[in-house]
PDB file of C-alpha atoms and ligand atoms in Angstrom:
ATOM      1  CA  UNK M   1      -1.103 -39.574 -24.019  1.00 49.00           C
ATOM      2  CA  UNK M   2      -4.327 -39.206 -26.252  1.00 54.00           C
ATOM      3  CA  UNK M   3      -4.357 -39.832 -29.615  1.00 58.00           C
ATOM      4  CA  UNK M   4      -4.006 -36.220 -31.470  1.00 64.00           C
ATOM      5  CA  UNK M   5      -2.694 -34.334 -28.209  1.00 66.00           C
ATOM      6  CA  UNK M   6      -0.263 -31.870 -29.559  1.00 69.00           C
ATOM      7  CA  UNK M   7       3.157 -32.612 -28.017  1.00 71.00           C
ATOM      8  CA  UNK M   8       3.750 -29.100 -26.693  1.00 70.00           C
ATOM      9  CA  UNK M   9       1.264 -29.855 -24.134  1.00 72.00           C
ATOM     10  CA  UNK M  10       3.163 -33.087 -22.734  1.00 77.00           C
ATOM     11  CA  UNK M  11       5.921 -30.937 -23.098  1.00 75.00           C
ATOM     12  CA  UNK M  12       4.710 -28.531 -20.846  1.00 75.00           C
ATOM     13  CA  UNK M  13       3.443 -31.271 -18.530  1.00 81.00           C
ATOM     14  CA  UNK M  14       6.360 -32.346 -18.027  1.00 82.00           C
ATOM     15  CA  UNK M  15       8.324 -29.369 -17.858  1.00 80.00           C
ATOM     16  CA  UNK M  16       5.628 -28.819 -14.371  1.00 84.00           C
ATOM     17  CA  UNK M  17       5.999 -31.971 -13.251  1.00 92.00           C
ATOM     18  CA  UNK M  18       9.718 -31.383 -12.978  1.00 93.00           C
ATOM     19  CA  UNK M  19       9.208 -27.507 -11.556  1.00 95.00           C
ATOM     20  CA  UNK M  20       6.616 -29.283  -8.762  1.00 95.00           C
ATOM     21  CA  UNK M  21       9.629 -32.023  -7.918  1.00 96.00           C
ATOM     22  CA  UNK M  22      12.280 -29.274  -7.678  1.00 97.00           C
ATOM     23  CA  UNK M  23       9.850 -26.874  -5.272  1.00 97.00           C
ATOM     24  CA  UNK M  24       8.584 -29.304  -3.335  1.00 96.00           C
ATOM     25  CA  UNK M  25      12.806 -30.158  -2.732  1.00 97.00           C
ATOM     26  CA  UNK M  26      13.061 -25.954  -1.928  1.00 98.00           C
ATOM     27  CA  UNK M  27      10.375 -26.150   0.594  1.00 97.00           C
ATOM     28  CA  UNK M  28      11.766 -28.849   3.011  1.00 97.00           C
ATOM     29  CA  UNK M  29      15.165 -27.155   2.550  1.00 98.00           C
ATOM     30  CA  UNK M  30      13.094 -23.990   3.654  1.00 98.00           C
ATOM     31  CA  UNK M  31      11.764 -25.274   6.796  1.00 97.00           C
ATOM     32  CA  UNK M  32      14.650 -27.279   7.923  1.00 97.00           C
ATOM     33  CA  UNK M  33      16.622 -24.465   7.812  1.00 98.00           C
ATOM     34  CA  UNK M  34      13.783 -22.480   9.946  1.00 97.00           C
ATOM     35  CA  UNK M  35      13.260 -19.580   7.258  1.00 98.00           C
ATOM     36  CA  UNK M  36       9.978 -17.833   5.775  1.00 98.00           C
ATOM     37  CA  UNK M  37      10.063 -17.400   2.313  1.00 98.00           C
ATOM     38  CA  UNK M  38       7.561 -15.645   0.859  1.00 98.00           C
ATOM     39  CA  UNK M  39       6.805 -14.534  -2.504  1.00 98.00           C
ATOM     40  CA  UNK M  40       5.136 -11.814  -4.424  1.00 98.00           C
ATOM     41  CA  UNK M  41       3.327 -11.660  -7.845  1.00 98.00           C
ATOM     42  CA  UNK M  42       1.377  -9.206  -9.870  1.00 98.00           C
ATOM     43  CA  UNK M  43       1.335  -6.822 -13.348  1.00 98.00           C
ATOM     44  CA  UNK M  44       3.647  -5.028 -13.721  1.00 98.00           C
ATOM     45  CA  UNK M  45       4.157  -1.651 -11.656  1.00 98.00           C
ATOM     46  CA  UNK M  46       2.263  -2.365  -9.235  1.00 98.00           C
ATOM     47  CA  UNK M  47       4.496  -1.657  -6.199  1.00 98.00           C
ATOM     48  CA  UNK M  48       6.304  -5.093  -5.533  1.00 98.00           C
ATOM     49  CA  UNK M  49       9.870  -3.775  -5.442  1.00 98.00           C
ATOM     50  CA  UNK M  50       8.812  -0.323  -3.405  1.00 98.00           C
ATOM     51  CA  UNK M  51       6.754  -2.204  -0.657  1.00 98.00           C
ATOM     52  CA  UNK M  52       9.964  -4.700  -0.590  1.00 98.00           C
ATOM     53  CA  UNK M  53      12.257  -1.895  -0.171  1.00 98.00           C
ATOM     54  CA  UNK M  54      10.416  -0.497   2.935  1.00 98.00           C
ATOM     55  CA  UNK M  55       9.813  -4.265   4.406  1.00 98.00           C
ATOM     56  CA  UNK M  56      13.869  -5.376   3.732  1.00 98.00           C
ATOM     57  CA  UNK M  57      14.670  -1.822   5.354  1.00 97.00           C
ATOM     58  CA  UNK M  58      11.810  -2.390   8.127  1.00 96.00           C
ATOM     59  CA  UNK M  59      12.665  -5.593   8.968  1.00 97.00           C
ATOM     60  CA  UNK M  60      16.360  -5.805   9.133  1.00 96.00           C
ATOM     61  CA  UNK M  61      16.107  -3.924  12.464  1.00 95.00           C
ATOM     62  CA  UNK M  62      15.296  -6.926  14.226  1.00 96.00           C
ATOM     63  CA  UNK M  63      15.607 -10.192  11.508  1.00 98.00           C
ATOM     64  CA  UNK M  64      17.987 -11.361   8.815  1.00 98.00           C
ATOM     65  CA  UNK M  65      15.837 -10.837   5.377  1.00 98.00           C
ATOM     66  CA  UNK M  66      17.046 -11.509   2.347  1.00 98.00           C
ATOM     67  CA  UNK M  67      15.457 -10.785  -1.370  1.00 98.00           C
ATOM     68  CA  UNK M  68      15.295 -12.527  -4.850  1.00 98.00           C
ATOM     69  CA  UNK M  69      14.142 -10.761  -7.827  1.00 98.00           C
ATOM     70  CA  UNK M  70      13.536 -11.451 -11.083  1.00 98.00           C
ATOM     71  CA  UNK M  71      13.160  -9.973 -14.326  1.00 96.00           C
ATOM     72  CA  UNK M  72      13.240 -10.556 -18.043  1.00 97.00           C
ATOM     73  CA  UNK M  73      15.914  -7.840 -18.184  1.00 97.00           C
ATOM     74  CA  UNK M  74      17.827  -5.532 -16.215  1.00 96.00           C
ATOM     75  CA  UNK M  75      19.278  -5.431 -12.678  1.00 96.00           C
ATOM     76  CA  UNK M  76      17.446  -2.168 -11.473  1.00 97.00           C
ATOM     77  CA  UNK M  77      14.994  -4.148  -8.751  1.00 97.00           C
ATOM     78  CA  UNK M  78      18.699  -5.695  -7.187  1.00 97.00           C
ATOM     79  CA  UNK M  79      20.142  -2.655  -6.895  1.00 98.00           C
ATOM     80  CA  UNK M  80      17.199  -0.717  -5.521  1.00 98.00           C
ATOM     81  CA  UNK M  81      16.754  -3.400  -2.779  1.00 98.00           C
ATOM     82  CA  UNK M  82      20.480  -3.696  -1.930  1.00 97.00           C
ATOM     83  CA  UNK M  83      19.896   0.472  -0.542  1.00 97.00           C
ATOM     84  CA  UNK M  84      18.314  -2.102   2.196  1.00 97.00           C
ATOM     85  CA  UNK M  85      21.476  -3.601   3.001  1.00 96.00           C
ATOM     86  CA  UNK M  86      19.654  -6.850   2.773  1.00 97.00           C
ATOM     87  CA  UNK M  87      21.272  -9.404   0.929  1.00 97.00           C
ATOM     88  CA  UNK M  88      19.646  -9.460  -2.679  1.00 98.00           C
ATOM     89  CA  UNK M  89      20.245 -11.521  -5.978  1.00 98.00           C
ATOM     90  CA  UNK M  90      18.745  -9.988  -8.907  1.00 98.00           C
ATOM     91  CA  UNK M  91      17.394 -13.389 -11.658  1.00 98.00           C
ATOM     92  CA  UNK M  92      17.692 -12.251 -15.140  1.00 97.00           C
ATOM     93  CA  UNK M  93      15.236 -14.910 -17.025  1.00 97.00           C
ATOM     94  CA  UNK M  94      15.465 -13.405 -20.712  1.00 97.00           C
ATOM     95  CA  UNK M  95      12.086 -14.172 -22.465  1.00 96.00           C
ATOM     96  CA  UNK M  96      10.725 -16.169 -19.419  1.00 96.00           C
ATOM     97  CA  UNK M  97       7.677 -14.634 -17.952  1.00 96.00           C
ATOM     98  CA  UNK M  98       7.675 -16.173 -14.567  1.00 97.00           C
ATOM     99  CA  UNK M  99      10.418 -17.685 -11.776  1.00 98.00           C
ATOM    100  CA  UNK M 100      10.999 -21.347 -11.818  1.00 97.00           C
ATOM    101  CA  UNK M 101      11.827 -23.600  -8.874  1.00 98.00           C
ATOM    102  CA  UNK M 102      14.991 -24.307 -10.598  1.00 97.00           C
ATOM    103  CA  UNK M 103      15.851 -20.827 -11.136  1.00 98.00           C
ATOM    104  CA  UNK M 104      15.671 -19.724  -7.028  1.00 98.00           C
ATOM    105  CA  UNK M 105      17.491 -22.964  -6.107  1.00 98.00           C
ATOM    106  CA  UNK M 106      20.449 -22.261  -8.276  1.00 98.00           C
ATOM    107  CA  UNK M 107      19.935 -18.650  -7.396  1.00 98.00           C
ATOM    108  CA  UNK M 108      20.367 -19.419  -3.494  1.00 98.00           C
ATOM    109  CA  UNK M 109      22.929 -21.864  -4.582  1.00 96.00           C
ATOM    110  CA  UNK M 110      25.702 -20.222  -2.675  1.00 94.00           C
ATOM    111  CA  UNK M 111      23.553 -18.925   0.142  1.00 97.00           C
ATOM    112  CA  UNK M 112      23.687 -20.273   3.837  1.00 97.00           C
ATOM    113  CA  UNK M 113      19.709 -19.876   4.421  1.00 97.00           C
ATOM    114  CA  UNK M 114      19.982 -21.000   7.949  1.00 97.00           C
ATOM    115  CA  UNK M 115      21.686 -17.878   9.001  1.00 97.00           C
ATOM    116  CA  UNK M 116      18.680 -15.919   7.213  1.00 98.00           C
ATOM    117  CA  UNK M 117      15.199 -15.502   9.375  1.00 98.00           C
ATOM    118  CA  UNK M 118      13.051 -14.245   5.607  1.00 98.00           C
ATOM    119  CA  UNK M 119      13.528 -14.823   2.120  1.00 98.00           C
ATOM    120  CA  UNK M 120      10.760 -12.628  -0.198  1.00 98.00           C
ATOM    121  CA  UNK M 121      11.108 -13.640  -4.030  1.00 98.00           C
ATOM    122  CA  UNK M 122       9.467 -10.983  -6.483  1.00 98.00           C
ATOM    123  CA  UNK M 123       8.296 -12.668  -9.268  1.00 98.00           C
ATOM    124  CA  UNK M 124       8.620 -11.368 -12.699  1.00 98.00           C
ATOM    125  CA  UNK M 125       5.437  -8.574 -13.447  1.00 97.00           C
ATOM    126  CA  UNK M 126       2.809 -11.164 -14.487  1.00 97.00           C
ATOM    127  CA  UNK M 127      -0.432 -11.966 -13.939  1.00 97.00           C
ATOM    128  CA  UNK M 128      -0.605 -15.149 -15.949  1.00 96.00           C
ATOM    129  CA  UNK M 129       2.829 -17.007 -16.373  1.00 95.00           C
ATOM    130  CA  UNK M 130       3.783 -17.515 -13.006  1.00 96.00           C
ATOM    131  CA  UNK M 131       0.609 -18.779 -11.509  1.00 94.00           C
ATOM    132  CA  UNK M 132       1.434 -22.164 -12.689  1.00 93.00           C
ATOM    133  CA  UNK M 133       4.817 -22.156 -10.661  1.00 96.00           C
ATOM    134  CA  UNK M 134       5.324 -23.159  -7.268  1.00 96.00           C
ATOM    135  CA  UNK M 135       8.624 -21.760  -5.793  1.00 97.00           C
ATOM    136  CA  UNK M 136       8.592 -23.793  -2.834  1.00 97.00           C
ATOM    137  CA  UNK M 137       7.316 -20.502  -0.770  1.00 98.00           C
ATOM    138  CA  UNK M 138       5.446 -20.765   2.533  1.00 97.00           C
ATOM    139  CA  UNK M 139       3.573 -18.044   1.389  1.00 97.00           C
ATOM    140  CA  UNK M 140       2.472 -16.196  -1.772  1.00 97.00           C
ATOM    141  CA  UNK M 141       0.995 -12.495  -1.935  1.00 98.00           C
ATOM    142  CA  UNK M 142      -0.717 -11.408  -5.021  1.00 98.00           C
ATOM    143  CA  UNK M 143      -0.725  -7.520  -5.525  1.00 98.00           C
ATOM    144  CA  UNK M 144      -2.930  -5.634  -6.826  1.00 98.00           C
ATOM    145  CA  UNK M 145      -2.665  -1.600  -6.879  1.00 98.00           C
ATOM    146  CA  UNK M 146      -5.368   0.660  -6.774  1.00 98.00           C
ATOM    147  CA  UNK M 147      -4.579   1.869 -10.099  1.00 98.00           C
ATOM    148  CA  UNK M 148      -5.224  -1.182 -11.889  1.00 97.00           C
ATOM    149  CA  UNK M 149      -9.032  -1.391 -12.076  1.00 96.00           C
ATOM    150  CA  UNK M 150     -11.299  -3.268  -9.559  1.00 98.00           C
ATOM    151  CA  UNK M 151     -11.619  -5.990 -12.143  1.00 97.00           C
ATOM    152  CA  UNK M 152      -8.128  -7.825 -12.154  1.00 98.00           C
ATOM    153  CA  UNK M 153      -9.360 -10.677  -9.575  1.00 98.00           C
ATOM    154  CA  UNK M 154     -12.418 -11.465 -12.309  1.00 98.00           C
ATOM    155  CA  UNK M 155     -10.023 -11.343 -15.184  1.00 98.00           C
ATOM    156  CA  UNK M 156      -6.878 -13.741 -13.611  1.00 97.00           C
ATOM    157  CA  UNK M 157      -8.913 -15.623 -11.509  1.00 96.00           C
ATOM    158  CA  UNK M 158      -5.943 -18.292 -11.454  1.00 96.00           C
ATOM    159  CA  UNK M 159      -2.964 -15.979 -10.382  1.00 97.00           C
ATOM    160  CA  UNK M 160      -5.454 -15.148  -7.036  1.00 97.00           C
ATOM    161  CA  UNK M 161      -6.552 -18.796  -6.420  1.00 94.00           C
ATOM    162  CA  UNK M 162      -2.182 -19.260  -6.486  1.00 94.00           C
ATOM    163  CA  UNK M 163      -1.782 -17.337  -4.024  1.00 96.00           C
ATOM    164  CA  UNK M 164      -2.542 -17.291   0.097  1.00 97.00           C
ATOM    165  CA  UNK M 165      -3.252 -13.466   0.455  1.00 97.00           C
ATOM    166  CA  UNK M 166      -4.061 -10.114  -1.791  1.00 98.00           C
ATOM    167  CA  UNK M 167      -2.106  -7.367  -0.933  1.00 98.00           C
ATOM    168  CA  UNK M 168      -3.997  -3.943  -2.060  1.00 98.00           C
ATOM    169  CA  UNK M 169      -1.301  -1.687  -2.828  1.00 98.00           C
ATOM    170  CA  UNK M 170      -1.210   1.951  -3.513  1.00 98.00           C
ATOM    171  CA  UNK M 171      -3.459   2.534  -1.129  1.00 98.00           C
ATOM    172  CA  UNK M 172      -2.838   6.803  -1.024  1.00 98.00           C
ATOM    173  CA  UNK M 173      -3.696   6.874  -4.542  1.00 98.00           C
ATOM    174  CA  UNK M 174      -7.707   5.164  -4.118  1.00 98.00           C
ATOM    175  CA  UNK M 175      -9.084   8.456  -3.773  1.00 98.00           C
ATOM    176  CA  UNK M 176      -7.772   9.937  -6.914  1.00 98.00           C
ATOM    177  CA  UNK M 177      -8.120   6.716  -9.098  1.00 98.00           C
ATOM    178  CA  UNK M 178     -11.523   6.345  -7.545  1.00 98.00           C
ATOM    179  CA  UNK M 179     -10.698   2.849  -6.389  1.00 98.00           C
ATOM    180  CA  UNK M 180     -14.152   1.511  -5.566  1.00 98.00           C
ATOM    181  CA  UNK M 181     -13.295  -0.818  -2.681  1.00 98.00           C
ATOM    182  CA  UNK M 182     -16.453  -2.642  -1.770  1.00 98.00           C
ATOM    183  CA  UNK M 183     -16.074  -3.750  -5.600  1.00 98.00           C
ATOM    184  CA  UNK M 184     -12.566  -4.798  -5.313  1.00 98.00           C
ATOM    185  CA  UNK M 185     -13.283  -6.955  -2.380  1.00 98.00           C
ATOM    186  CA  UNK M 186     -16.503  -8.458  -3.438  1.00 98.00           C
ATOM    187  CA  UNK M 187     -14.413  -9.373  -6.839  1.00 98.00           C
ATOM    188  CA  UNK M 188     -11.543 -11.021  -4.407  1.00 98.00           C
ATOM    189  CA  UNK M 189     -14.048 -12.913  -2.170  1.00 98.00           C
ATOM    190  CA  UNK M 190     -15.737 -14.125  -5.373  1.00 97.00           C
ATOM    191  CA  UNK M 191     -12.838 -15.966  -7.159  1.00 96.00           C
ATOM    192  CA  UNK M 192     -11.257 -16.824  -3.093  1.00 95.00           C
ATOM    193  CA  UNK M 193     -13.353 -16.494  -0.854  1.00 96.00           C
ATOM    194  CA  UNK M 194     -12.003 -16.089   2.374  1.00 96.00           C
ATOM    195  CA  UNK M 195      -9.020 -14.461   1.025  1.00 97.00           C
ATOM    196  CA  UNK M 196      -7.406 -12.464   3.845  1.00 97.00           C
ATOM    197  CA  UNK M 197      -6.490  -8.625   2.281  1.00 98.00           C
ATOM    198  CA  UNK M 198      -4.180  -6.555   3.687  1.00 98.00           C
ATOM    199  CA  UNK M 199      -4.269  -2.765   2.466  1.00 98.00           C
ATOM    200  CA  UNK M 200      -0.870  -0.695   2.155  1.00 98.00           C
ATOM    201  CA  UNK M 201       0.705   2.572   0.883  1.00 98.00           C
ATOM    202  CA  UNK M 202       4.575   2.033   0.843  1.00 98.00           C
ATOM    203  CA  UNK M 203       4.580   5.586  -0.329  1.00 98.00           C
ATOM    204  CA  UNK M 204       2.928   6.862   3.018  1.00 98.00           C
ATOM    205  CA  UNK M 205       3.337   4.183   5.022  1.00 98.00           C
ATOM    206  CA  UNK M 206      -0.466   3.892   5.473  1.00 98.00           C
ATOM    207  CA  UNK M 207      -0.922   0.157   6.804  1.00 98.00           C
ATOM    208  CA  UNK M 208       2.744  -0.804   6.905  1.00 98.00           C
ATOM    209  CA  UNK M 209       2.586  -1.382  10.481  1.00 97.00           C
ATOM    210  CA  UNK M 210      -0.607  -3.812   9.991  1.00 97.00           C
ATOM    211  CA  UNK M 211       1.719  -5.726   7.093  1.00 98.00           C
ATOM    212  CA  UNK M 212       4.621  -6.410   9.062  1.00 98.00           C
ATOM    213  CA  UNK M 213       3.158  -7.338  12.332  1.00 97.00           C
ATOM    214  CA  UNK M 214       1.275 -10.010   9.570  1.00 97.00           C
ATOM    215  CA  UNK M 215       4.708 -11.450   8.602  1.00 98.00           C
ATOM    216  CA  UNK M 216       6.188 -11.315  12.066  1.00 97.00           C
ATOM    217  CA  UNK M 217       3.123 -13.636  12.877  1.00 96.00           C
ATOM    218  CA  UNK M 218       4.076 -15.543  10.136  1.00 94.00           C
ATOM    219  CA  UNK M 219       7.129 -16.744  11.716  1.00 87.00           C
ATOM    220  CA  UNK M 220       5.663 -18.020  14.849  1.00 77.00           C
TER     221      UNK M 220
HETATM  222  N1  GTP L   1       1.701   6.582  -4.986  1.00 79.37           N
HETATM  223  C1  GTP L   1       2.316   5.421  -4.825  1.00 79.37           C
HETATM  224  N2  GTP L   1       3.150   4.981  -5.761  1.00 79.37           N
HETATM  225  C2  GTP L   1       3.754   3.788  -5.572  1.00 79.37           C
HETATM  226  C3  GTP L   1       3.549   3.011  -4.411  1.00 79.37           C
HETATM  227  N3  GTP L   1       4.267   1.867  -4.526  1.00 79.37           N
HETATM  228  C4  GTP L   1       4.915   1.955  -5.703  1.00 79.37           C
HETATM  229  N4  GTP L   1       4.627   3.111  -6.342  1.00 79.37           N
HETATM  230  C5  GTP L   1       5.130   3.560  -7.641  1.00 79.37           C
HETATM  231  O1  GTP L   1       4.734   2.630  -8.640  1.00 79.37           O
HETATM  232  C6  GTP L   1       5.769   2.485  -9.621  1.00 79.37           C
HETATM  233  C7  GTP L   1       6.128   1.026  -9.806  1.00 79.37           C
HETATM  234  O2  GTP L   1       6.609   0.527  -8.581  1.00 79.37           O
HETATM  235  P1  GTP L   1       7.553  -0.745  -8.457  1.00 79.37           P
HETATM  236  O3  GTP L   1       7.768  -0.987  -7.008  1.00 79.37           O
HETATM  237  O4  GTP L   1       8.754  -0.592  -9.315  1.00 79.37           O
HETATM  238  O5  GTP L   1       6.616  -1.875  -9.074  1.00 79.37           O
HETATM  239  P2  GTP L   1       6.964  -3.405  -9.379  1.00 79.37           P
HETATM  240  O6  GTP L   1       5.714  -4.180  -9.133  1.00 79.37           O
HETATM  241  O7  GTP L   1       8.164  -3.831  -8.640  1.00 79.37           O
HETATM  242  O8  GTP L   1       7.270  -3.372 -10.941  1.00 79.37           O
HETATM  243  P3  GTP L   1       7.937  -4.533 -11.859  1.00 79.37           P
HETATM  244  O9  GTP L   1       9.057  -5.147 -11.083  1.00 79.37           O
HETATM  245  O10 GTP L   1       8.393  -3.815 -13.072  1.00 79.37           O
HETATM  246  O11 GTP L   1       6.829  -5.510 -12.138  1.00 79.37           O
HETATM  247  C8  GTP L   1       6.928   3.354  -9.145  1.00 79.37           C
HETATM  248  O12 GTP L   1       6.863   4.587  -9.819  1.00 79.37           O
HETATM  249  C9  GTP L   1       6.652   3.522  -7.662  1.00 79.37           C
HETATM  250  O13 GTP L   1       7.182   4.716  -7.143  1.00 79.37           O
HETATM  251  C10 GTP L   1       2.658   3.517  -3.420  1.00 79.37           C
HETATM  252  O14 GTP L   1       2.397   2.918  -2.357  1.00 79.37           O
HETATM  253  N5  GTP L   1       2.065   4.714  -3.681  1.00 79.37           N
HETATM  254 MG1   MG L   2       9.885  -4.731  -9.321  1.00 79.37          MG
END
């Protein structure tokens, strides 16, 4: 440690370290039971738990899909994906901002995953705190809806370098919010480019066929 580092960063260094040790545990229990976890981060309200209630509800048709979801309070996101019939754990974390690995293991503690084809873990409404934490996901989406402003990939340029693929939600409200896209996806491309962008409406069900065929690819 350097002379005059304050301890609270070795502190948090450490408390990483341990989070990257614990995921990296999660993600080999992930593939050797053969399921695709994948998770989903963004502000607040902007459509995680709606576009999960039409996927769980979508999916179950034809896979076994599961949810984790977490919050700093209340259980409302469990019980709204349960109307899926999906199995679904709701993770209360208090004053916590973001998941931890530690959290979804003990969360899944119970659970037999290798009877379950997709996991999807909402993280807590964020766009800072849970950047920083891997979750041992194959996959994380960032959201952002068309009601947020163009600028949110400029601003949180980490929370869009976390993640594998932007997921542009709200899509049947860009007119009215004058979404400007080619800004939106210039602003993506600049802080990741290459980033793949997928555009839905769980509302209207504008590009929900394009989304799931994307996760059924997913699995191989
Ligand atoms: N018009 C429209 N509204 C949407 C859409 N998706 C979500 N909403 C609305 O946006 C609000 C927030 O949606 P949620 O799904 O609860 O958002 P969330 O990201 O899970 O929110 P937190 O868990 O609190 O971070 C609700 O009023 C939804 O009805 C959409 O595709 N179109
Ligand atoms: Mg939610």
């Amino acid at each position: 440690m350097k002379v005059n580092e304050p301890r609270l960063v070795e502190v948090r260094r450490n408390i990483l370290k341990r989070n990257d040790m614990v995921a990296r545990e999660l993600r080999d229990t992930f593939q050797q039971a053969g399921i695709t976890v994948v998770s989903l981060v963004s502000s607040p309200g902007s459509g995680k738990t709606t576009l999960l209630e039409k996927t769980l509800t979508m999916l179950k048709a034809h896979y076994r899909v599961a949810a984790l979801v977490g919050d700093l309070a209340t259980e409302n996101d469990a019980q709204r994906l349960s109307r899926s019939g999906a199995q679904v754990r709701q993770i209360v974390t208090g004053t916590v901002c973001h998941l931890e690995a530690e959290m979804v293991r003990t969360a899944l503690d119970e659970w037999k995953l290798a009877d379950l084809d997709f996991l999807f873990i909402e993280n807590v409404g964020n766009l800072v705190c849970p950047s920083s934490y891997d979750l041992g996901e194959q996959l994380r989406l960032v959201l952002l809806s068309v009601t947020e402003g163009e600028d949110k990939p400029l601003k949180y340029p980490t929370i869009f370098n976390s993640a594998d693929v932007a997921v542009v939600t709200k899509v049947d409200l860009a007119g009215p919010a004058e979404f400007d896209w080619s800004a939106a996806l210039a602003n993506i491309e600049r802080v990741r480019p290459g980033m793949r962008v997928i555009r839905v409406s769980a509302k209207t069900g504008e590009g929900m066929e394009d989304w799931l065929q994307f996760l059924v690819t997913l699995k191989g």
